Coordinates of C-alpha atoms in Angstrom, one line a residue:
X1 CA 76.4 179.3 152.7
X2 CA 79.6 178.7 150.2
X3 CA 80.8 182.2 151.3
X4 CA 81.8 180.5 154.7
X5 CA 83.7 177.4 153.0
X6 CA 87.2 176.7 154.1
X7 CA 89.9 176.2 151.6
X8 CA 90.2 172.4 152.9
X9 CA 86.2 171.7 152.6
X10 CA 86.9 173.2 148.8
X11 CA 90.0 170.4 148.7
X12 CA 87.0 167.6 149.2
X13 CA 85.6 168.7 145.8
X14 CA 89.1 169.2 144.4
X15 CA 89.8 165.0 142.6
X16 CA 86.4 165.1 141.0
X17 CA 86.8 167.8 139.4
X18 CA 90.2 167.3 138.4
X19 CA 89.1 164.1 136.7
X20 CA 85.9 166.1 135.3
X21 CA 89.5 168.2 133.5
X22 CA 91.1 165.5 132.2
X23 CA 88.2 164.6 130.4
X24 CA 87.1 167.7 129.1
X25 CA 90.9 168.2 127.9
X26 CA 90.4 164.8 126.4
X27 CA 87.1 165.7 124.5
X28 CA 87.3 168.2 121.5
X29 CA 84.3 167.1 120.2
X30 CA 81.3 164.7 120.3
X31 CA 83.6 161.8 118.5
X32 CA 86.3 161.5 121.4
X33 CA 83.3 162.7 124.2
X34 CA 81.5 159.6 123.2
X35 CA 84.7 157.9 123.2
X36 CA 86.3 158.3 125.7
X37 CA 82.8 157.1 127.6
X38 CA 83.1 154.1 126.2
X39 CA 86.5 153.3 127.4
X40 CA 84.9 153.9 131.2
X41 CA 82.0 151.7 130.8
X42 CA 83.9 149.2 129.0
X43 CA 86.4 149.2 131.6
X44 CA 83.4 148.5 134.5
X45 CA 82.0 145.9 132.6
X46 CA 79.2 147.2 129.9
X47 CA 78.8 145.1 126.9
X48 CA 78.5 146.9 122.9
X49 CA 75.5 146.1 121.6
X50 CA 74.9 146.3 117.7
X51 CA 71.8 148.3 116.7
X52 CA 71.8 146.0 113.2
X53 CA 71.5 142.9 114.9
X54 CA 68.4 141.7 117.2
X55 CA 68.7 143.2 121.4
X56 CA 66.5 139.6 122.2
X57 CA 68.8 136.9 123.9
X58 CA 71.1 139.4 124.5
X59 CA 70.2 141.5 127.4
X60 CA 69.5 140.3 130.9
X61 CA 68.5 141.4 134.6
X62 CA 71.3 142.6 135.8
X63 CA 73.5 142.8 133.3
X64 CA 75.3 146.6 131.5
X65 CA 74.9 147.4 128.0
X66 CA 75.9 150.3 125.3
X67 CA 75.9 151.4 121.9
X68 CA 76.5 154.0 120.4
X69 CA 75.2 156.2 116.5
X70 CA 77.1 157.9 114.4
X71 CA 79.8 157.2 117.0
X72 CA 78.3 160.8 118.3
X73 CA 75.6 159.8 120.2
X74 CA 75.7 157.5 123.3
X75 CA 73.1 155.3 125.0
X76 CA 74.2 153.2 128.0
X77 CA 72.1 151.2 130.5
X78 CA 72.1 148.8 133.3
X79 CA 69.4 146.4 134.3
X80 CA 67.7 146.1 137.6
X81 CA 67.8 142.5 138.7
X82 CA 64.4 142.4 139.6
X83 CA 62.9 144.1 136.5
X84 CA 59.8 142.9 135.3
X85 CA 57.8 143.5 131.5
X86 CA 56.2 147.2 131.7
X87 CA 58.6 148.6 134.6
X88 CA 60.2 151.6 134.0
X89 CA 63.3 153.4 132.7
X90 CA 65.0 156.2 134.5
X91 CA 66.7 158.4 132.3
X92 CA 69.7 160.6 132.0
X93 CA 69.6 162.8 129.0
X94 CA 72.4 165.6 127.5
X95 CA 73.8 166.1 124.5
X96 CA 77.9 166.1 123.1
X97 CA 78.4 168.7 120.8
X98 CA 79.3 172.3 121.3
X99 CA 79.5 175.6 119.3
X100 CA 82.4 175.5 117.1
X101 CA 84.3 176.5 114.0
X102 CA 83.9 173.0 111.2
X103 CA 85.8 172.8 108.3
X104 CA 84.0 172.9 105.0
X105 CA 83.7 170.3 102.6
X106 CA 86.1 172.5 100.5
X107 CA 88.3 174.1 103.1
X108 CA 91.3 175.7 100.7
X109 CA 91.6 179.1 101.1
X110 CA 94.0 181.9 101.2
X111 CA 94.5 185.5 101.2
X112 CA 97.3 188.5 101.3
X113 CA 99.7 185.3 101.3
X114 CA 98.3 183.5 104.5
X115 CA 97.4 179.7 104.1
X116 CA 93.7 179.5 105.8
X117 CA 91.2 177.2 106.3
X118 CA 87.5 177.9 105.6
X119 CA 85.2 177.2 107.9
X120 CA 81.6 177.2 109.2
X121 CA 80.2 178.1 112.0
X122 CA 78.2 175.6 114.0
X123 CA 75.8 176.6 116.8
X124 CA 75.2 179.7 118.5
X125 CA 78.6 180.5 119.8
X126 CA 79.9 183.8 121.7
X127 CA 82.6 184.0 118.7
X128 CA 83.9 186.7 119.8
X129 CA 86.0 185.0 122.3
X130 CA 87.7 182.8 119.2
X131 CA 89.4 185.2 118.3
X132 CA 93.2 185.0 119.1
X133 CA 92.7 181.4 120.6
X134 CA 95.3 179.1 119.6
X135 CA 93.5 176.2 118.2
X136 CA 93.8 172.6 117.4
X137 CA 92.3 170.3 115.0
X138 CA 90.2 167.4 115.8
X139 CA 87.2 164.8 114.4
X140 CA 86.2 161.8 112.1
X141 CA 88.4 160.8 109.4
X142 CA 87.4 157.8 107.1
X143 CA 90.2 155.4 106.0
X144 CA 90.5 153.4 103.3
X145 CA 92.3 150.0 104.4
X146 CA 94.3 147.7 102.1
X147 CA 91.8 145.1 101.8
X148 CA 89.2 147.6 101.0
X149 CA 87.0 148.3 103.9
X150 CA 86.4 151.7 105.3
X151 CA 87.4 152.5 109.0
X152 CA 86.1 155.3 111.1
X153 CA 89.2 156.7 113.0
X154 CA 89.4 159.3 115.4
X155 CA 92.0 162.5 115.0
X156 CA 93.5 164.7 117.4
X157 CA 96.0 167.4 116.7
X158 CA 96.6 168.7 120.3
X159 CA 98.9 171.6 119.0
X160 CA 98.1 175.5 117.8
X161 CA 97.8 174.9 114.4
X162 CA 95.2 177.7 113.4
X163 CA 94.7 181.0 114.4
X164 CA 91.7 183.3 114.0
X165 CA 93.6 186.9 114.6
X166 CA 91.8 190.1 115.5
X167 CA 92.0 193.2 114.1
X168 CA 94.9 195.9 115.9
X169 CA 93.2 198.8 117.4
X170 CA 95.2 201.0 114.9
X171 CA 93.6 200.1 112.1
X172 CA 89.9 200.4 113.3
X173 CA 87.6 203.3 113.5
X174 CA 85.8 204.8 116.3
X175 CA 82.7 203.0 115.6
X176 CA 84.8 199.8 114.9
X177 CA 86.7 200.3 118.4
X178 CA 82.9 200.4 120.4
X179 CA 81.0 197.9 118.8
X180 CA 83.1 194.7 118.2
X181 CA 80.9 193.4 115.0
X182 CA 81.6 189.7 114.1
X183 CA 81.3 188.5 110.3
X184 CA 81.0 185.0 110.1
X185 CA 82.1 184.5 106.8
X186 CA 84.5 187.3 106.6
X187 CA 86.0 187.4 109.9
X188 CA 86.4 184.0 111.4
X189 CA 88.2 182.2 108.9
X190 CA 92.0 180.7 111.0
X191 CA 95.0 181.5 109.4
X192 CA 97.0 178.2 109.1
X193 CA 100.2 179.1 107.6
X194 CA 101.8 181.4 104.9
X195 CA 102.6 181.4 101.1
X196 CA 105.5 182.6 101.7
X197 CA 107.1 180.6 104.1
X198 CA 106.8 178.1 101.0
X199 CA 108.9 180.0 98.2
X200 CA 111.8 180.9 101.2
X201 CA 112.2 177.1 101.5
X202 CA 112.5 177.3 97.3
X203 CA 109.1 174.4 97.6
X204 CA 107.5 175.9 94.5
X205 CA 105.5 172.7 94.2
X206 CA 103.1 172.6 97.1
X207 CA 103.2 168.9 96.8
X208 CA 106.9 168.8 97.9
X209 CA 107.3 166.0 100.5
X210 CA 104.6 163.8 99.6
X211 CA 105.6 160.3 97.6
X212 CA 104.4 160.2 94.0
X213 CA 101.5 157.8 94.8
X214 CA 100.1 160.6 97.3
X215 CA 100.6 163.6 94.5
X216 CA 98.8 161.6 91.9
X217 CA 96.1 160.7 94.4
X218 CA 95.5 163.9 95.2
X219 CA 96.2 165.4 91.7
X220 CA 93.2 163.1 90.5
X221 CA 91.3 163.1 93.5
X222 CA 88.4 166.2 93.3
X223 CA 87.2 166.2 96.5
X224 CA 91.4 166.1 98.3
X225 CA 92.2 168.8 95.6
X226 CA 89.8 171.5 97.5
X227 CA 91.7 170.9 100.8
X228 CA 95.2 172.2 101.5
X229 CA 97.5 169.4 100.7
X230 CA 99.6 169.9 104.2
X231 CA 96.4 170.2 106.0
X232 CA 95.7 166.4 104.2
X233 CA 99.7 165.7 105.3
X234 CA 99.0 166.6 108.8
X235 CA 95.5 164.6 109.1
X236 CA 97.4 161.7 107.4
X237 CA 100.7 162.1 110.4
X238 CA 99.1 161.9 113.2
X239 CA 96.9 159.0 112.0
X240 CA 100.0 157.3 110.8
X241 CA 98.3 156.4 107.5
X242 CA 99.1 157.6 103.6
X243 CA 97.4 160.8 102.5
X244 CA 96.1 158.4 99.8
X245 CA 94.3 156.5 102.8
X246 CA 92.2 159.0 103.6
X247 CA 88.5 158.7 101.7
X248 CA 86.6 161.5 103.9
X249 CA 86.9 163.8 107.0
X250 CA 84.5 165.8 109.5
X251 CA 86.8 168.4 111.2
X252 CA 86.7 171.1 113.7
X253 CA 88.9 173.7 115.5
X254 CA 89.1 173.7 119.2
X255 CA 91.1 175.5 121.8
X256 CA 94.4 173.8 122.8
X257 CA 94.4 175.4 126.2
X258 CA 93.5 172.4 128.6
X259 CA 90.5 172.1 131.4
X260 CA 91.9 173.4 134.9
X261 CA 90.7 174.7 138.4
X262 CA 91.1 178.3 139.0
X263 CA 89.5 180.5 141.5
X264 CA 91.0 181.8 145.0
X265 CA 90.6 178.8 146.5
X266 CA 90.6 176.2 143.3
X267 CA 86.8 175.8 143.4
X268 CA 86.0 176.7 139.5
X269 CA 86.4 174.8 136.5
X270 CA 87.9 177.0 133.6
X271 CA 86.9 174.6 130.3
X272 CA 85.8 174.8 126.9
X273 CA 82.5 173.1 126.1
X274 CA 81.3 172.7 129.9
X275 CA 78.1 173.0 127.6
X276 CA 77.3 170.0 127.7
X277 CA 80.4 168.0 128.6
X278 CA 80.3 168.1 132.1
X279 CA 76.8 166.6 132.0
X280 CA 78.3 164.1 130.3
X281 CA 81.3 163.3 132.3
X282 CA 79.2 163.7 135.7
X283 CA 76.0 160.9 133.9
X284 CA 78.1 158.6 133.0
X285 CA 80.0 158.6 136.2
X286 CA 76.7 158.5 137.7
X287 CA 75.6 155.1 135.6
X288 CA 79.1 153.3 136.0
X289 CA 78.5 154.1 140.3
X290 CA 75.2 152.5 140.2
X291 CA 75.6 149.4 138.2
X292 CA 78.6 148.9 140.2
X293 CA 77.4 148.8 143.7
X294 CA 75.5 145.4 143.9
X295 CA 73.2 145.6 146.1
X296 CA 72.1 148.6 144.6
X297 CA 71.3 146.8 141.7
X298 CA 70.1 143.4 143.4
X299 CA 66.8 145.9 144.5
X300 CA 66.6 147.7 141.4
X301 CA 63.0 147.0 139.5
X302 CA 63.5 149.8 136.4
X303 CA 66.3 150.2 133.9
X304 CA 68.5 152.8 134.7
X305 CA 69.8 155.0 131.4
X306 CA 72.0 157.1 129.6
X307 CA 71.2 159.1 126.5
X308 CA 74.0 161.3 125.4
X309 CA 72.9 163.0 121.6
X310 CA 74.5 165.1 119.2
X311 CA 73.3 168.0 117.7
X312 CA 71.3 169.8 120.6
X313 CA 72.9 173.1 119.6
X314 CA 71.8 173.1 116.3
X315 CA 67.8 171.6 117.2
X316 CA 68.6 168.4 117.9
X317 CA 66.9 167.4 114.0
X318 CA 68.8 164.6 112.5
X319 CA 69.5 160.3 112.5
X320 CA 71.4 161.0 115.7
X321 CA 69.9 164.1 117.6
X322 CA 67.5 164.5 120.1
X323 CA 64.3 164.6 117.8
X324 CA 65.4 161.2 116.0
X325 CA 63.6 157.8 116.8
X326 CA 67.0 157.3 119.1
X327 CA 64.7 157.5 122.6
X328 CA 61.5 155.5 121.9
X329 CA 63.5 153.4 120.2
X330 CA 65.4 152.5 122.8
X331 CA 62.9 152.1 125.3
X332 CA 60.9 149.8 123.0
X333 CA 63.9 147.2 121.8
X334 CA 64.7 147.0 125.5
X335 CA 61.9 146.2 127.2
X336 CA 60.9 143.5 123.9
X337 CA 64.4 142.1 124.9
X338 CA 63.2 141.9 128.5
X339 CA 59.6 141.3 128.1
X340 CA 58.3 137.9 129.8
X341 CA 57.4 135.7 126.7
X342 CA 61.6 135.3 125.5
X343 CA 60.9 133.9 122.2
X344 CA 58.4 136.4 120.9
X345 CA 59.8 139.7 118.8
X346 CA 57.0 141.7 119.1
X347 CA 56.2 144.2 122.4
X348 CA 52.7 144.5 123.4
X349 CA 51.3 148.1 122.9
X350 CA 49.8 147.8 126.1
X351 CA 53.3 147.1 127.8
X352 CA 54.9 149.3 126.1
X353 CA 52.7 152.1 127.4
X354 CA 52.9 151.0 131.1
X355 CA 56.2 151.3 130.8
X356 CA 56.3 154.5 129.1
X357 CA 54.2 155.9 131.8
X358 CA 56.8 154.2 134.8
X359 CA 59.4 155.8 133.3
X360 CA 61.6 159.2 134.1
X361 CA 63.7 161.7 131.6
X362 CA 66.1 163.9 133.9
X363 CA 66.6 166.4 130.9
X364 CA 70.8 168.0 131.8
X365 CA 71.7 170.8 129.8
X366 CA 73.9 173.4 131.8
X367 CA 72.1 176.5 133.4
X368 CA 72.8 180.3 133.3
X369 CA 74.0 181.2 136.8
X370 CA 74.0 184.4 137.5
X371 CA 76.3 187.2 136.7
X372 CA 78.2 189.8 138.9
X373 CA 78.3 192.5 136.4
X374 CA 75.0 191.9 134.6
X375 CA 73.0 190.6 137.9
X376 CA 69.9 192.5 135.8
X377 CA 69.5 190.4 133.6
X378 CA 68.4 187.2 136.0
X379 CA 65.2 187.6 137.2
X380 CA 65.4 188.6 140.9
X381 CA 64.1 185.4 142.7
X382 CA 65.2 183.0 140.1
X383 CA 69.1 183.7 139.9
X384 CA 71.0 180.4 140.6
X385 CA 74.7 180.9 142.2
X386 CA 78.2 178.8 140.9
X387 CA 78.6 176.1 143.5
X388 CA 75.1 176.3 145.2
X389 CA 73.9 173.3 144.1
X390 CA 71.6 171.9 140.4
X391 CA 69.1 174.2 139.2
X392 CA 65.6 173.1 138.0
X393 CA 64.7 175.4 135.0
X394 CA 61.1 176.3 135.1
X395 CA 59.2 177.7 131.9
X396 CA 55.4 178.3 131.6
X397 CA 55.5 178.7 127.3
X398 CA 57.0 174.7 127.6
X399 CA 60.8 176.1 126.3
X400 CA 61.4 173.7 129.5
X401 CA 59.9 170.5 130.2
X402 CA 59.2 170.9 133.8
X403 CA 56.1 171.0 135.4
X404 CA 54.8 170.7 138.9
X405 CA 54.9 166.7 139.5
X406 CA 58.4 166.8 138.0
X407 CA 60.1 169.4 139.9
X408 CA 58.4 168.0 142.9
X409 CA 59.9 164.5 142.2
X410 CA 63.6 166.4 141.8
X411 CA 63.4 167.8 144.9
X412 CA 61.5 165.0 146.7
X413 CA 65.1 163.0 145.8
X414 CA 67.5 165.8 147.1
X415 CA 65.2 165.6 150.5
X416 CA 65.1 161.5 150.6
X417 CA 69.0 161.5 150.0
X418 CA 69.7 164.4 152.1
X419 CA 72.0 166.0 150.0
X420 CA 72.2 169.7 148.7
X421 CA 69.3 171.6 148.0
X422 CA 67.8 172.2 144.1
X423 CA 67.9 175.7 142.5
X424 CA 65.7 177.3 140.7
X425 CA 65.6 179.1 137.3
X426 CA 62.9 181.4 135.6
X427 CA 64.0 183.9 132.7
X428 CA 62.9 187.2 132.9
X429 CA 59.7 188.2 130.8
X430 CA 62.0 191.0 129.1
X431 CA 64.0 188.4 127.5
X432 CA 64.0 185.5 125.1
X433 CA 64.0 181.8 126.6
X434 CA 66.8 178.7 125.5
X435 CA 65.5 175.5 125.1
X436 CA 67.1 171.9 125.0
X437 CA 66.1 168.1 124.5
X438 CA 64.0 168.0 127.2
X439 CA 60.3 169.4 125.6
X440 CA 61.5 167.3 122.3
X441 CA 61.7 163.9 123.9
X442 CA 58.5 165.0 126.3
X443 CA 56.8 165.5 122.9
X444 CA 57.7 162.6 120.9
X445 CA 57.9 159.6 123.9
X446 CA 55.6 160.8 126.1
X447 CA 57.8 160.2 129.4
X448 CA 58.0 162.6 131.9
X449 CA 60.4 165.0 132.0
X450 CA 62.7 167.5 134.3
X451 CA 64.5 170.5 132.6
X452 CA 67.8 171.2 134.7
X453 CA 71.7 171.6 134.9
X454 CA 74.1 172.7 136.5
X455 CA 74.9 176.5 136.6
X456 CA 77.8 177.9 135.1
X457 CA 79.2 181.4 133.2
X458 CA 80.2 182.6 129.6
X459 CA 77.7 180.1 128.1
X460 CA 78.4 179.0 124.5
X461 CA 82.3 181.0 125.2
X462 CA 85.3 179.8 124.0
X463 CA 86.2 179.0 127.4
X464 CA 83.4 178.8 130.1
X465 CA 83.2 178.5 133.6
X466 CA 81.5 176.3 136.6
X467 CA 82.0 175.8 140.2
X468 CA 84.0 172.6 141.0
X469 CA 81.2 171.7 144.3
X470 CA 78.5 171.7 141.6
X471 CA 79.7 168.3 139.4
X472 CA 79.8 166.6 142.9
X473 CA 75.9 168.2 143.6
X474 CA 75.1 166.6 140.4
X475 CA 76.8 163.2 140.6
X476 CA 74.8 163.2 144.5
X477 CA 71.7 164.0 142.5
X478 CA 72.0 161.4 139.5
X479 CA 73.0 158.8 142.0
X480 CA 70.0 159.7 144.4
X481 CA 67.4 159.5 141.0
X482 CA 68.6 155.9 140.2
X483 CA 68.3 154.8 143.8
X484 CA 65.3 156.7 144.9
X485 CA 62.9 157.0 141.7
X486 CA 60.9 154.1 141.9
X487 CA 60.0 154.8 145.5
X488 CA 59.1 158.3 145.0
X489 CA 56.9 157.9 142.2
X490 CA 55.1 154.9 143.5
X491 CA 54.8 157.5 146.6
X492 CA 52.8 160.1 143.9
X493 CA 49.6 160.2 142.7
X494 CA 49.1 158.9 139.3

């Protein structure tokens, strides 16, 4: 049991997850988690794909491939060098984003001569714990270059720049004082400066410090006049561009504090949006350690996939989510890319649904482990522990996509690879269910699918946490499904 672990069989665990940190730190939002992905499989060898341009002539046995939508959503595969038309695809799936505070399309605001910045809330965070967080800024921006194109460029302003203050304890009531109550609209708004501060400095013009061509862009710009100009200033700096420059932006806060290891004996991870980033760190690591051990891949008859989508906290409904044609899609311009006539465009249905029924979706999302101080609210037998290994989330009403033949195959892998044990999760009839991607690409591609993650605390916080033994349970697992898929599901009855 972990209980027994010695501080130095911790210290095994300890460089994984101190590169799981520096990721995290390095991820503020879907935008730089996608990113920064693509600078690891770039670096190992994958090749960008465009999704305007035709996949036929360009992918081969054997050979590593990405692309990416909206720049939010990620899919990555390798191919097995002995893949044949109508094998299958053995899929990693998770999702980028994470509650947070966005900026509105009109974000000026202010109040009892504070400079704030409006925002909306986006998912179902614990928001509560944003409060008196010292936050950043981070996102898309959309630059206008001199010959007239428009770039996409990333931001990051790694520094407290907006503050969401709670009220003192002087100034509530009794009632106030035992029921924190959260108003979205009212109460969560960051507080990003003051008025004042600007008459001290005599800067009656809040446009001091800005050339002429940047006042008169933003003068007769409608859409930059609804946005404080030093929030535009700031956007503009760290970019290294003209205010002028900038055309669009899709902002939100996050909290500056960075990833690190805490706990006794260093073995939990202390992180903002571990939901879902650590499923996306450890999937990735997974696919980059499989396409590069060549031997592995020699054998290898399926495709073995990433799908990393936005939105999941929100329902997963847009171009780019879950629910989108992303999934089939991908499955289907693949194997026509790889199908054994080269020259013909079109994918026989009947291919198309041998492979669909050859293929795998390991649905990742994390999982609730279970809580010290509210143990009753796990249901007794089902109440997965921090550092004991992946839990398989089970659900009868289908709010999870597992069934018997798919949990089976999970822990058929962990047995065949002999590494740690599976969990397993089942809410309590007294209390409402999550869901994730898993029952929505079950539903729309018809592949098989696992429900499960790794188990962590504070779920949809500010700051969340998860035991450091658990990313390397999950890497052991990914790695054990893209070796050991194919000959546990040829081993099962169809």
């Amino acid at each position: 049991p972990f209980e027994t672990m010695a501080s130095e069989t911790i210290a095994a665990y300890i460089p994984f997850a101190e590169k799981a940190c520096s990721f995290l730190s390095a991820s503020p939002d879907p935008f730089h988690a996608v990113s920064n992905s693509v600078l690891k499989l770039e670096a190992s060898g994958f090749v960008q794909l465009s999704k305007r341009d035709p996949f036929l002539g360009k992918i081969q046995p054997g050979g590593k491939y990405y692309y990416t939508i909206n720049k939010s959503t990620l899919v990555a595969f390798c191919v097995g060098h002995k893949f044949q038309s109508g094998n299958g695809f053995k899929i990693i799936g998770g999702h980028t984003d994470s509650p947070n505070l966005k900026v509105k399309p009109r974000s000026k605001r202010s109040g009892s001569g504070c400079i704030q910045l409006d925002v909306e809330c986006y998912g179902g965070g614990l928001w509560h714990t944003w409060f008196d967080r010292d936050l950043g800024i981070s996102g898309r921006v959309l630059v206008r270059e001199k010959d007239g194109r428009v770039v996409q460029k990333f931001v990051m302003v790694d520094k407290p720049v907006a503050r969401v203050s709670s009220l003192c304890i002087h100034l509530q009531s009794a009632s106030e004082r035992q029921s924190f109550t959260v108003n979205k609209e009212d109460h969560l708004q960051p507080i990003i400066g003051t008025e004042e501060m600007v008459f001290q400095e005599g800067v009656k013009d809040q446009l001091n410090g800005f050339s002429e061509e940047e006042k008169e862009d933003i003068e007769s710009c409608t859409w930059k006049k609804e946005h404080e100009p030093q929030l535009l200033k700031l956007i503009a700096s760290e970019l290294q561009i003209s205010v002028k420059d900038i055309a669009d932006f899709e902002l939100n806060l996050f909290d500056t504090q960075k990833a690190c290891l805490g706990g006794i004996q260093s073995e939990f991870l202390y992180s903002a949006r571990l939901d879902n980033l650590a499923t996306v760190f450890v999937s990735v690591e997974a696919l980059l350690a499989h396409s590069e051990d060549s031997e592995l891949l020699s054998q290898d008859e399926d495709i073995s996939l990433v799908a990393l989508f936005d939105h999941e906290e929100v329902g997963s409904n847009s171009a780019h989510g879950a629910a989108s044609p992303v999934m089939a899609e991908a499955v289907k311009r693949i194997s026509t890319a790889l199908q054994d006539d080269p020259n013909s465009a079109f994918l026989s249905p009947d291919v198309y649904s041998m492979s669909i029924r050859k293929s795998f979706v390991f649905s990742v999302d994390q999982a609730h482990a279970v809580h010290p101080n509210y143990s009753s609210k796990h249901e007794k037998a089902h109440a997965p522990k921090m550092n004991s290994g992946v839990v398989i989330k089970n659900n009868q009403n289908q709010r999870y996509a597992t069934n018997s033949v798919t949990g089976y195959i999970v822990r058929e892998l962990t047995r065949k690879a002999g590494i740690s044990p599976v969990q397993e999760f089942v809410v309590r009839n007294d209390c409402p269910c999550g869901s994730t991607i898993g029952p929505i690409i079950s539903t729309s591609t018809g592949i098989r699918t696992v429900d499960a993650g790794m188990p962590q605390l504070s779920m949809h916080s500010c700051r969340e946490v998860m035991g450091i033994v658990d990313l390397t349970n999950c890497l052991d697992l990914f790695k054990a499904f893209f070796k050991h898929f194919r000959e546990v599901d040829d081993a099962l009855e169809g």
